[in-house]
Tab-separated table of C-alpha atoms in Angstrom:
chain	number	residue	atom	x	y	z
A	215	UNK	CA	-75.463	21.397	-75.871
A	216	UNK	CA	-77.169	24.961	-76.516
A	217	UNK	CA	-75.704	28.284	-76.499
A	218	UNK	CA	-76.851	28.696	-72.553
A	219	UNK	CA	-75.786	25.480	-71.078
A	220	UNK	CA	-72.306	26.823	-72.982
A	221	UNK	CA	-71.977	30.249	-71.307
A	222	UNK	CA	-72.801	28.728	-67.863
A	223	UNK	CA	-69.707	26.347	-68.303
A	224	UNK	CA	-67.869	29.046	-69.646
A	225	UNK	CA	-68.747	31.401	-66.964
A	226	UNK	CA	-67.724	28.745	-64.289
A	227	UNK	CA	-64.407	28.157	-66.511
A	228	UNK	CA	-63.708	31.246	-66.094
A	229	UNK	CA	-64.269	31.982	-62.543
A	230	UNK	CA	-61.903	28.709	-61.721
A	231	UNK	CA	-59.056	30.571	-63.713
A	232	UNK	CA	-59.863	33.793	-61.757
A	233	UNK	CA	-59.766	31.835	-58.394
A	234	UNK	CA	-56.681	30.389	-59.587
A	235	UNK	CA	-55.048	33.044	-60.634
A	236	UNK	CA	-55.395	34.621	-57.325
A	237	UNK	CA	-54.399	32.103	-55.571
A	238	UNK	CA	-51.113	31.933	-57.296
A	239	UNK	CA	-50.630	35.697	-56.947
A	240	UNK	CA	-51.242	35.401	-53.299
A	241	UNK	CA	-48.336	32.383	-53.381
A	242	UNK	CA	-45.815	34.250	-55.650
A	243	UNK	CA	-46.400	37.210	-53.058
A	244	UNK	CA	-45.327	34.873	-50.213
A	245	UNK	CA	-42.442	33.619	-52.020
A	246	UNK	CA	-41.212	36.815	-52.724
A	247	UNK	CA	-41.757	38.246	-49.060
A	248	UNK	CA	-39.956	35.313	-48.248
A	249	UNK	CA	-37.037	35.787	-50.307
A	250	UNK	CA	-37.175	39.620	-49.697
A	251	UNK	CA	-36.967	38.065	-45.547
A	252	UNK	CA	-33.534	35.717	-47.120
A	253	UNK	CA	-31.893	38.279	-48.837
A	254	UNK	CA	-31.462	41.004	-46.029
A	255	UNK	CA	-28.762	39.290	-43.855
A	256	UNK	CA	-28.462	39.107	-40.456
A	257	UNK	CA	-31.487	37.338	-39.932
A	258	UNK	CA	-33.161	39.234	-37.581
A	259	UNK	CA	-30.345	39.662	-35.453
A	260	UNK	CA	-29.580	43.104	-33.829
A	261	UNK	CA	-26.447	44.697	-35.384
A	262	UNK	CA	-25.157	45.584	-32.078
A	263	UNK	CA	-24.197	42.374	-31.275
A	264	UNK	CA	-22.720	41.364	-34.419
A	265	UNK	CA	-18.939	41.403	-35.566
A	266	UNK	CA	-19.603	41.829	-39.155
A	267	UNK	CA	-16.567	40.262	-41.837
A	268	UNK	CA	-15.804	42.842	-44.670
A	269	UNK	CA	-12.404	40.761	-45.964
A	270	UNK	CA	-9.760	38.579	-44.786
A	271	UNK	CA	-6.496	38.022	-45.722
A	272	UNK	CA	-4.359	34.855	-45.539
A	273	UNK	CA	-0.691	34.699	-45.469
A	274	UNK	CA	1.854	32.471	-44.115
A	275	UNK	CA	2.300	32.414	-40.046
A	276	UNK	CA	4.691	34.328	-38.333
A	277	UNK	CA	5.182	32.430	-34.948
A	278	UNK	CA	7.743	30.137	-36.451
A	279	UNK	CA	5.510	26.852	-34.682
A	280	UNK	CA	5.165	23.804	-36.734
A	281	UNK	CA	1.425	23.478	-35.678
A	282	UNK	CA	0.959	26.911	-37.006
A	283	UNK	CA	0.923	27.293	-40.842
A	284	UNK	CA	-1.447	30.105	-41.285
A	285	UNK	CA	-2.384	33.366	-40.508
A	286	UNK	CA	-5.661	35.175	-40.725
A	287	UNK	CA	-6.381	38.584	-40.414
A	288	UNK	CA	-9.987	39.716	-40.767
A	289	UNK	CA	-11.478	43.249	-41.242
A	290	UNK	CA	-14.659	43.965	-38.874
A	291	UNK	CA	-16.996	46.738	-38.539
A	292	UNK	CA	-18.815	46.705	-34.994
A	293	UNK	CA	-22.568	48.773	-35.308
A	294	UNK	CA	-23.439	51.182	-32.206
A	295	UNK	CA	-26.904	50.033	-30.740
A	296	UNK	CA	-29.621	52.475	-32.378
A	297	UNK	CA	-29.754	54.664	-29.005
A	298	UNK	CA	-25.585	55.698	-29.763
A	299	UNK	CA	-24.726	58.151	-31.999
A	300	UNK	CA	-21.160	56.709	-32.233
A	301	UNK	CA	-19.814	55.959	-35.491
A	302	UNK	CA	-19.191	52.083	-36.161
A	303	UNK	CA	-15.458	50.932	-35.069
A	304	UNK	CA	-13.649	49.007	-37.623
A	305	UNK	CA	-10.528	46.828	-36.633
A	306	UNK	CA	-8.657	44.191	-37.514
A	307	UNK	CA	-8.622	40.667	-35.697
A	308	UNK	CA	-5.926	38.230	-36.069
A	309	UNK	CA	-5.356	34.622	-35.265
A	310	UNK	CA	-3.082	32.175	-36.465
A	311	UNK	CA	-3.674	28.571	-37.020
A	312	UNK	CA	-3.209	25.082	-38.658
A	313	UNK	CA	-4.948	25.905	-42.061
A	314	UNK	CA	-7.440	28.427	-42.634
A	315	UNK	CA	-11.144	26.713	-40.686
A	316	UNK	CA	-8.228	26.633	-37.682
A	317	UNK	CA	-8.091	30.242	-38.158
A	318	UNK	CA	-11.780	31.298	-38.068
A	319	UNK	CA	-12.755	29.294	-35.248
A	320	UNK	CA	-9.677	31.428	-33.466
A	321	UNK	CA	-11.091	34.368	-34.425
A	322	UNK	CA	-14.612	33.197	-33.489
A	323	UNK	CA	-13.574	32.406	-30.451
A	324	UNK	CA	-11.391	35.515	-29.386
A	325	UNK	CA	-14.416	37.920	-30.605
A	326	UNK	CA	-16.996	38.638	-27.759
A	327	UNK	CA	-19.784	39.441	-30.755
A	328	UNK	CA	-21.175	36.531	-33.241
A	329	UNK	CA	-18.883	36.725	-36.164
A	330	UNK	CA	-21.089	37.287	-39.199
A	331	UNK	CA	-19.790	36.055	-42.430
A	332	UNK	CA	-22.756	37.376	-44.870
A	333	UNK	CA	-20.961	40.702	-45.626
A	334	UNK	CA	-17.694	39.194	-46.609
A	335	UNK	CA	-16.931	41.013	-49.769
A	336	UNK	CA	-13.257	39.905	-50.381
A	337	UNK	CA	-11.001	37.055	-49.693
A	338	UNK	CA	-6.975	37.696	-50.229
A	339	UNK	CA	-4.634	35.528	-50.149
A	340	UNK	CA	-0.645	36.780	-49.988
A	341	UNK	CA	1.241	35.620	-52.988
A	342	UNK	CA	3.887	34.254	-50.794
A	343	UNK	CA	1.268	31.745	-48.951
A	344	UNK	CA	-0.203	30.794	-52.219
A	345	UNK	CA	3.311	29.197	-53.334
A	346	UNK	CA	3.607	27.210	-50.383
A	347	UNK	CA	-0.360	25.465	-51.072
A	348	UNK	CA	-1.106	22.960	-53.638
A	349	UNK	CA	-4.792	23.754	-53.773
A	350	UNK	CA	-5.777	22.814	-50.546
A	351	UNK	CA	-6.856	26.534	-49.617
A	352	UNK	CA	-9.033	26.400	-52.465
A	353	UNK	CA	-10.982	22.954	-51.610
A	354	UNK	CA	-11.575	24.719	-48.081
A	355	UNK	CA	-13.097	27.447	-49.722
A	356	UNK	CA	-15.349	25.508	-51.614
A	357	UNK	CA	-16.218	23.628	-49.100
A	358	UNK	CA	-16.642	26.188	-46.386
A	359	UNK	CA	-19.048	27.732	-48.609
A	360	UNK	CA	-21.231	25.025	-49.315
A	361	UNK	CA	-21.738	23.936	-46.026
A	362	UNK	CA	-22.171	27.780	-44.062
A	363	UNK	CA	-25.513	29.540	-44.975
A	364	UNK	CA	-23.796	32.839	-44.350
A	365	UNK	CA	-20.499	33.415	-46.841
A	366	UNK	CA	-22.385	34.232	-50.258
A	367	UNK	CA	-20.663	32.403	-53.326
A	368	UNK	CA	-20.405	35.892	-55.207
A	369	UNK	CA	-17.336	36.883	-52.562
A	370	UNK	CA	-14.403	37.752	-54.426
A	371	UNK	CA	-11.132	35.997	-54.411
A	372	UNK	CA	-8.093	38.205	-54.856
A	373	UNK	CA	-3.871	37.176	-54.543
A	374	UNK	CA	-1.942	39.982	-52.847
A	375	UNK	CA	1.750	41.078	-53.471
A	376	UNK	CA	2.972	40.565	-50.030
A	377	UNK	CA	6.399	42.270	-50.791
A	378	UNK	CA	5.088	45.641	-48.785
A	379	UNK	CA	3.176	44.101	-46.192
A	380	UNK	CA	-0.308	42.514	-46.430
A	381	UNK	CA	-3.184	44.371	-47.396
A	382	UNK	CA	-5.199	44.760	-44.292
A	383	UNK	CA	-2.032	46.928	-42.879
A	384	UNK	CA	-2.753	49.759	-45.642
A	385	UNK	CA	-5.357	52.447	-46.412
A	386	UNK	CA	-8.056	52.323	-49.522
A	387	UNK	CA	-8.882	55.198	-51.636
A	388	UNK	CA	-12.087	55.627	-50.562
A	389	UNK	CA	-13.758	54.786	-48.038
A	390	UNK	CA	-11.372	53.297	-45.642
A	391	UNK	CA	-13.162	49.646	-45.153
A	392	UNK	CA	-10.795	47.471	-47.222
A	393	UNK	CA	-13.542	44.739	-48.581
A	394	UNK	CA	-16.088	47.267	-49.568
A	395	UNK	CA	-13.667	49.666	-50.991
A	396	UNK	CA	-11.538	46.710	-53.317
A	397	UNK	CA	-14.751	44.976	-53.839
A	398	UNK	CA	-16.439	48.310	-55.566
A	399	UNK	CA	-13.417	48.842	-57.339
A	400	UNK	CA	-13.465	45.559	-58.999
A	401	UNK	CA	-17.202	46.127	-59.823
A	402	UNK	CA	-17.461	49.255	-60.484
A	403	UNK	CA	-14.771	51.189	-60.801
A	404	UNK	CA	-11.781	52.159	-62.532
A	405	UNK	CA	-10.670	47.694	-62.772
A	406	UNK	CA	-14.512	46.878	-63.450
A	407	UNK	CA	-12.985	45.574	-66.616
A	408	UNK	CA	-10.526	42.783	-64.806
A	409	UNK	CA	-11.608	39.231	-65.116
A	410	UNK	CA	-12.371	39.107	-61.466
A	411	UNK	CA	-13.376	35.460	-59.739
A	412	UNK	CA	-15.616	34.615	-57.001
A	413	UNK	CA	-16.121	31.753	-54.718
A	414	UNK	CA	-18.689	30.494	-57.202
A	415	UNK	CA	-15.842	30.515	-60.035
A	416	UNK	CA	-13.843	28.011	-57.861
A	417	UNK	CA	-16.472	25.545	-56.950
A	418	UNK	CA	-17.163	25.324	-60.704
A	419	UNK	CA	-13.948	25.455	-62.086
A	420	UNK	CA	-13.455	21.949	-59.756
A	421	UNK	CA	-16.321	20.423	-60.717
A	422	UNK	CA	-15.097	20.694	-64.577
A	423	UNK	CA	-11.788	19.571	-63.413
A	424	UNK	CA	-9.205	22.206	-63.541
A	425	UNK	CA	-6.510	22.540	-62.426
A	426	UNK	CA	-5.554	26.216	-62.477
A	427	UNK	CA	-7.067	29.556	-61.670
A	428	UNK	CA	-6.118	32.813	-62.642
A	429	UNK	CA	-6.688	35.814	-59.715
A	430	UNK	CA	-6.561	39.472	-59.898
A	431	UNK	CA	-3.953	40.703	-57.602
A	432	UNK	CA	-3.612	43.755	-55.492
A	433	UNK	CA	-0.389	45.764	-55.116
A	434	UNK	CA	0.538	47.896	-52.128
A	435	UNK	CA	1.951	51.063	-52.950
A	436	UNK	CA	2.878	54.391	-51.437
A	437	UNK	CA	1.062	57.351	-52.382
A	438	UNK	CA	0.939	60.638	-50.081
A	439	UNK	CA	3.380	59.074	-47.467
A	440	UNK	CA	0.447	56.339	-46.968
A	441	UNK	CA	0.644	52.759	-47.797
A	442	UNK	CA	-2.496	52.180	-50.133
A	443	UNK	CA	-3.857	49.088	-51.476
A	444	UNK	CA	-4.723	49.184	-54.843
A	445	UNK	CA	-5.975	46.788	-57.791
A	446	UNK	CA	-2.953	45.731	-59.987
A	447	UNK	CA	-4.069	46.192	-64.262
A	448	UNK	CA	-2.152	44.149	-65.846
A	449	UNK	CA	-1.009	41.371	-63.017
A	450	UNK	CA	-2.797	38.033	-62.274
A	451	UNK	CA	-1.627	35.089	-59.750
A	452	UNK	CA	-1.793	31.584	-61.247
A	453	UNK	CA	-2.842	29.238	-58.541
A	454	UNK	CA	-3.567	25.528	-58.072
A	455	UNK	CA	-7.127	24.483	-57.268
């Protein structure tokens, strides 16, 4: 073969690869739009309509009925339609039920907005439930998450001493939204060096067989004639999974 007959192949070679190349570009692109699409909640919905989940807690019911072993409360920010200049409302729901899924679909229910689950950023339960459980809260968890497309695995779990009252009775620090406000403090803040555990951490911690997991916990405490919620430094809450 001579030196032309190799710089024609070579120059076809190479416009293949070019071809290719953009063709995979224009692919990766799409993926990433895509993703991009994924990533920003809500999908598509208008936030007006939503009841968006910061946290929930979960202690022990208060009714005194057999049926009811649980109780839920759940933080949620409601969104003024863009033409409002209201601020958004944030409130907490409450239902009690037979375990926590019993809960939710109370809450659901009693909530004229969709509930919206993708901006959960923390999950509590009171210490005082916990010691009642066996591990069963846990499996729901795990299993709640794997099966809704909304909760994201990297929500935070958290115990809570209960002796003051539960946590979505007091104030933050900050900003006043509980989730947020515990969630950056566990991230970023002053107890960004606490072992924390997410959803994630349970779901793996059962596949490997454990039995045990270790959560931060947060302590309610009075500071300026206010009840404030705050991240415990040296505690943790052994709990059954």
């Amino acid at each position: 073969m001579n030196h032309k007959n190799l710089s024609s192949l070579n120059f076809i070679y190479c416009g293949l690869l070019n071809k290719s190349m953009c063709i995979f570009k224009i692919i990766l692109c799409l993926c990433i739009i895509a993703s991009c699409m994924f990533l920003t909640g809500c999908e598509g919905r208008e936030l007006d309509t939503l009841a968006i989940v910061t946290s929930i807690e979960i202690s022990e019911a208060e009714n005194g009925q057999d049926e009811n072993k649980c109780k839920m409360q759940a933080e949620i920010i409601k969104m003024e339609n863009s033409e409002s200049e209201g601020m958004p409302s944030n409130c907490v729901s409450v239902a009690e039920g037979k375990n926590m899924l019993d809960c939710l679909k109370k809450l659901e229910e009693n909530e004229s907005r969709q509930f919206y689950l993708g901006h959960l950023r923390v999950l509590i339960f009171d210490d005082d439930y916990l010691k009642t459980q066996n591990g069963d809260e846990m499996k729901e968890i795990a299993d709640f998450a794997v099966e809704n497309d909304e909760i994201r695995f990297n929500t935070l779990i958290l115990a809570a001493d209960s002796s003051n009252g539960t946590v979505l009775e007091a104030e933050t620090n900050a900003t006043g939204t509980r989730g947020m406000d515990l969630s950056d403090e566990l991230r970023l803040g002053g107890s960004k060096n606490i072992k924390s555990v997410e959803i994630v951490d349970i779901i793996n911690q059962m596949y490997f067989g454990k039995k045990n997991i270790s959560l931060p916990v947060i302590t309610i405490k009075q500071m300026n004639d206010k009840m404030i919620a705050v991240i415990d430094q040296e505690r943790r809450c052994k709990t059954a999974i």
